Tab-separated table of C-alpha atoms in Angstrom:
chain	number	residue	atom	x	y	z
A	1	UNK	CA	-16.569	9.393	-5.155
A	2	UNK	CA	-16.709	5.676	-4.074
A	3	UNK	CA	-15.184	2.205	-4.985
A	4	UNK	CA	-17.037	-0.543	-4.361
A	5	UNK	CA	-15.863	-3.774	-4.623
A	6	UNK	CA	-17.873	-7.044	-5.400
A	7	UNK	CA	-18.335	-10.465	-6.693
A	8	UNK	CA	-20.247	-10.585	-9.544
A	9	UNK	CA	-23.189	-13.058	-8.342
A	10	UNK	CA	-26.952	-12.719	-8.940
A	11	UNK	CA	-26.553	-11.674	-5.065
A	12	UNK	CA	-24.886	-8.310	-6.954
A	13	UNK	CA	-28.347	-7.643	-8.979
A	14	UNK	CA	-30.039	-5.246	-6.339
A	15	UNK	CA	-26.405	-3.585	-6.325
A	16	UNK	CA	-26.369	-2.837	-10.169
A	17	UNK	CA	-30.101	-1.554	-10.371
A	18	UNK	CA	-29.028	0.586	-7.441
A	19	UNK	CA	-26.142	2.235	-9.078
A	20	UNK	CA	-28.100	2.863	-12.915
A	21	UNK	CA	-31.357	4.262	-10.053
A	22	UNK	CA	-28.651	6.692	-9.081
A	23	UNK	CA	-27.375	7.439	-11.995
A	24	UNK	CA	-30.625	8.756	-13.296
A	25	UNK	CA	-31.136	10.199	-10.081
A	26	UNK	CA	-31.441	14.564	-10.067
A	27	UNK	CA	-29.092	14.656	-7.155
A	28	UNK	CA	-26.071	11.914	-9.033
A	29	UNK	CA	-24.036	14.885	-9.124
A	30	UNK	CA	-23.256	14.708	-5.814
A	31	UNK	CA	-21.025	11.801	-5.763
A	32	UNK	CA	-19.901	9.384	-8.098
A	33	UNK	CA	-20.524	5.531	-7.591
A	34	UNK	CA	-17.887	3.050	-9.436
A	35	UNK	CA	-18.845	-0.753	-8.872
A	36	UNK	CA	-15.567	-2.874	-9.339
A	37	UNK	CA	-16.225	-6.829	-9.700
A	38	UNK	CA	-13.796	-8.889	-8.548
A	39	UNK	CA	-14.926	-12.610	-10.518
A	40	UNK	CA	-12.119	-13.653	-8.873
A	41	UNK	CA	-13.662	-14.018	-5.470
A	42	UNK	CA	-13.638	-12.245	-1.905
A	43	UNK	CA	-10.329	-12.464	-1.629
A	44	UNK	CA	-8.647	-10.892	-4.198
A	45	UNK	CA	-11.613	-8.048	-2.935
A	46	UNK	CA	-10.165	-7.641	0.814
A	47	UNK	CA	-6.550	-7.500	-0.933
A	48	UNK	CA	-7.835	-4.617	-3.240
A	49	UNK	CA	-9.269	-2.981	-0.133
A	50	UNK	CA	-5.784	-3.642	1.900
A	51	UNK	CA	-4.115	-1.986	-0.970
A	52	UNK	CA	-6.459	1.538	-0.796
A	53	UNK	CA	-7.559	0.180	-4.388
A	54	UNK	CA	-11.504	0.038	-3.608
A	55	UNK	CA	-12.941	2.123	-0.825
A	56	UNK	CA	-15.529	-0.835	0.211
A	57	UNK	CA	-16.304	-4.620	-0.240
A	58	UNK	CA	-19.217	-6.677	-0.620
A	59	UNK	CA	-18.350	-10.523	-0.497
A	60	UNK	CA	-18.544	-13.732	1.154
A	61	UNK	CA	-18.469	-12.716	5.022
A	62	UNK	CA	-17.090	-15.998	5.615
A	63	UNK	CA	-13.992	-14.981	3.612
A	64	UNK	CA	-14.350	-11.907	5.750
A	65	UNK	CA	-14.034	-13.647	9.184
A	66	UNK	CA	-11.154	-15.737	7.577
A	67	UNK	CA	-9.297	-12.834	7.101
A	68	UNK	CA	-9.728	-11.146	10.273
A	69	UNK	CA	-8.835	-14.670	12.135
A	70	UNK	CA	-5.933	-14.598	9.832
A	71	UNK	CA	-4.256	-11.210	10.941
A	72	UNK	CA	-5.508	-9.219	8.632
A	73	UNK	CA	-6.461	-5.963	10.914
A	74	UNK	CA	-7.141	-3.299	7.814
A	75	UNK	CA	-10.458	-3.527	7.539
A	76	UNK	CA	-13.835	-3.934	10.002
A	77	UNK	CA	-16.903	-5.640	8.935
A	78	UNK	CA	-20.129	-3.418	9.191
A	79	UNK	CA	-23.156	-4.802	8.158
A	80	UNK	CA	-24.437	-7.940	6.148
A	81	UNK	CA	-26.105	-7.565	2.428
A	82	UNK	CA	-27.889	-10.435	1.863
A	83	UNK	CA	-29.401	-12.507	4.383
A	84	UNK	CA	-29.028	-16.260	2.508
A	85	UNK	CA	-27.102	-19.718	3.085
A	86	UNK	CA	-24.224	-17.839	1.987
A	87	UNK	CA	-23.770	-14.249	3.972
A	88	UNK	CA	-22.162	-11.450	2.386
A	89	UNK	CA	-21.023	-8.501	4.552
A	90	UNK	CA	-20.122	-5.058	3.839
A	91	UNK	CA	-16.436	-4.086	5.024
A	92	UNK	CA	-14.302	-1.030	5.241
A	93	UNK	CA	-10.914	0.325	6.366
A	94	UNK	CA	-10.269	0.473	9.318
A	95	UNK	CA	-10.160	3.948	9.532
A	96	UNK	CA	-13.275	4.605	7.366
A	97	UNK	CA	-15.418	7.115	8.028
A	98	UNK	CA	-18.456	4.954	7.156
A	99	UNK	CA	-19.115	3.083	10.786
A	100	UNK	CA	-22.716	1.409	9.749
A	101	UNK	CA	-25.238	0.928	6.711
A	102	UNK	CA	-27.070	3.929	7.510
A	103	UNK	CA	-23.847	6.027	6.650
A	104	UNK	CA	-24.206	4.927	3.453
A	105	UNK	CA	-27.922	6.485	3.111
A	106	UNK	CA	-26.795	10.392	3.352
């Protein structure tokens, strides 16, 4: 089972089609997907990470970098979703087992 955090944006579309895809998916079984949004904004997403609350984040990389430059060491950014004015990464613990997007494909 996985938590993923995001901000609800039309960025998050793709996201949502992927998780009903899976859903209907033979194999869903395997694991279970659980989407949390966070309207409130990136933020309040890397403090739900910080606190074990969500297992990954999607959000503003920008907020990202922020935190990182801010002393926040509990999570590593990984990969980027969208590729837009606005760039949204993909983050993790620290100690995550998931270490690039491709981890996320098996």
């Amino acid at each position: 089972s996985i938590k993923i955090g995001y901000v609800p944006e039309h960025f998050s579309t793709p996201l949502i089609f992927a998780k009903r895809i899976h859903e209907k998916s033979t194999d869903s079984s395997d694991y279970n997907v659980e989407l949390v949004p966070f309207p409130s904004g990136t933020g309040h997403l890397i403090e739900s990470l910080g606190k074990g609350e969500i297992d990954m984040g999607i959000g503003l990389t920008e907020a990202w970098i922020s935190g990182l430059g801010n002393g926040k060491d509990f999570y590593r950014i990984f990969g980027t979703y969208v590729t837009s004015p606005l760039k949204w990464a993909i983050s993790v613990g620290k100690d995550s087992t998931i270490k690039q997007v491709d981890d996320l494909k098996e």
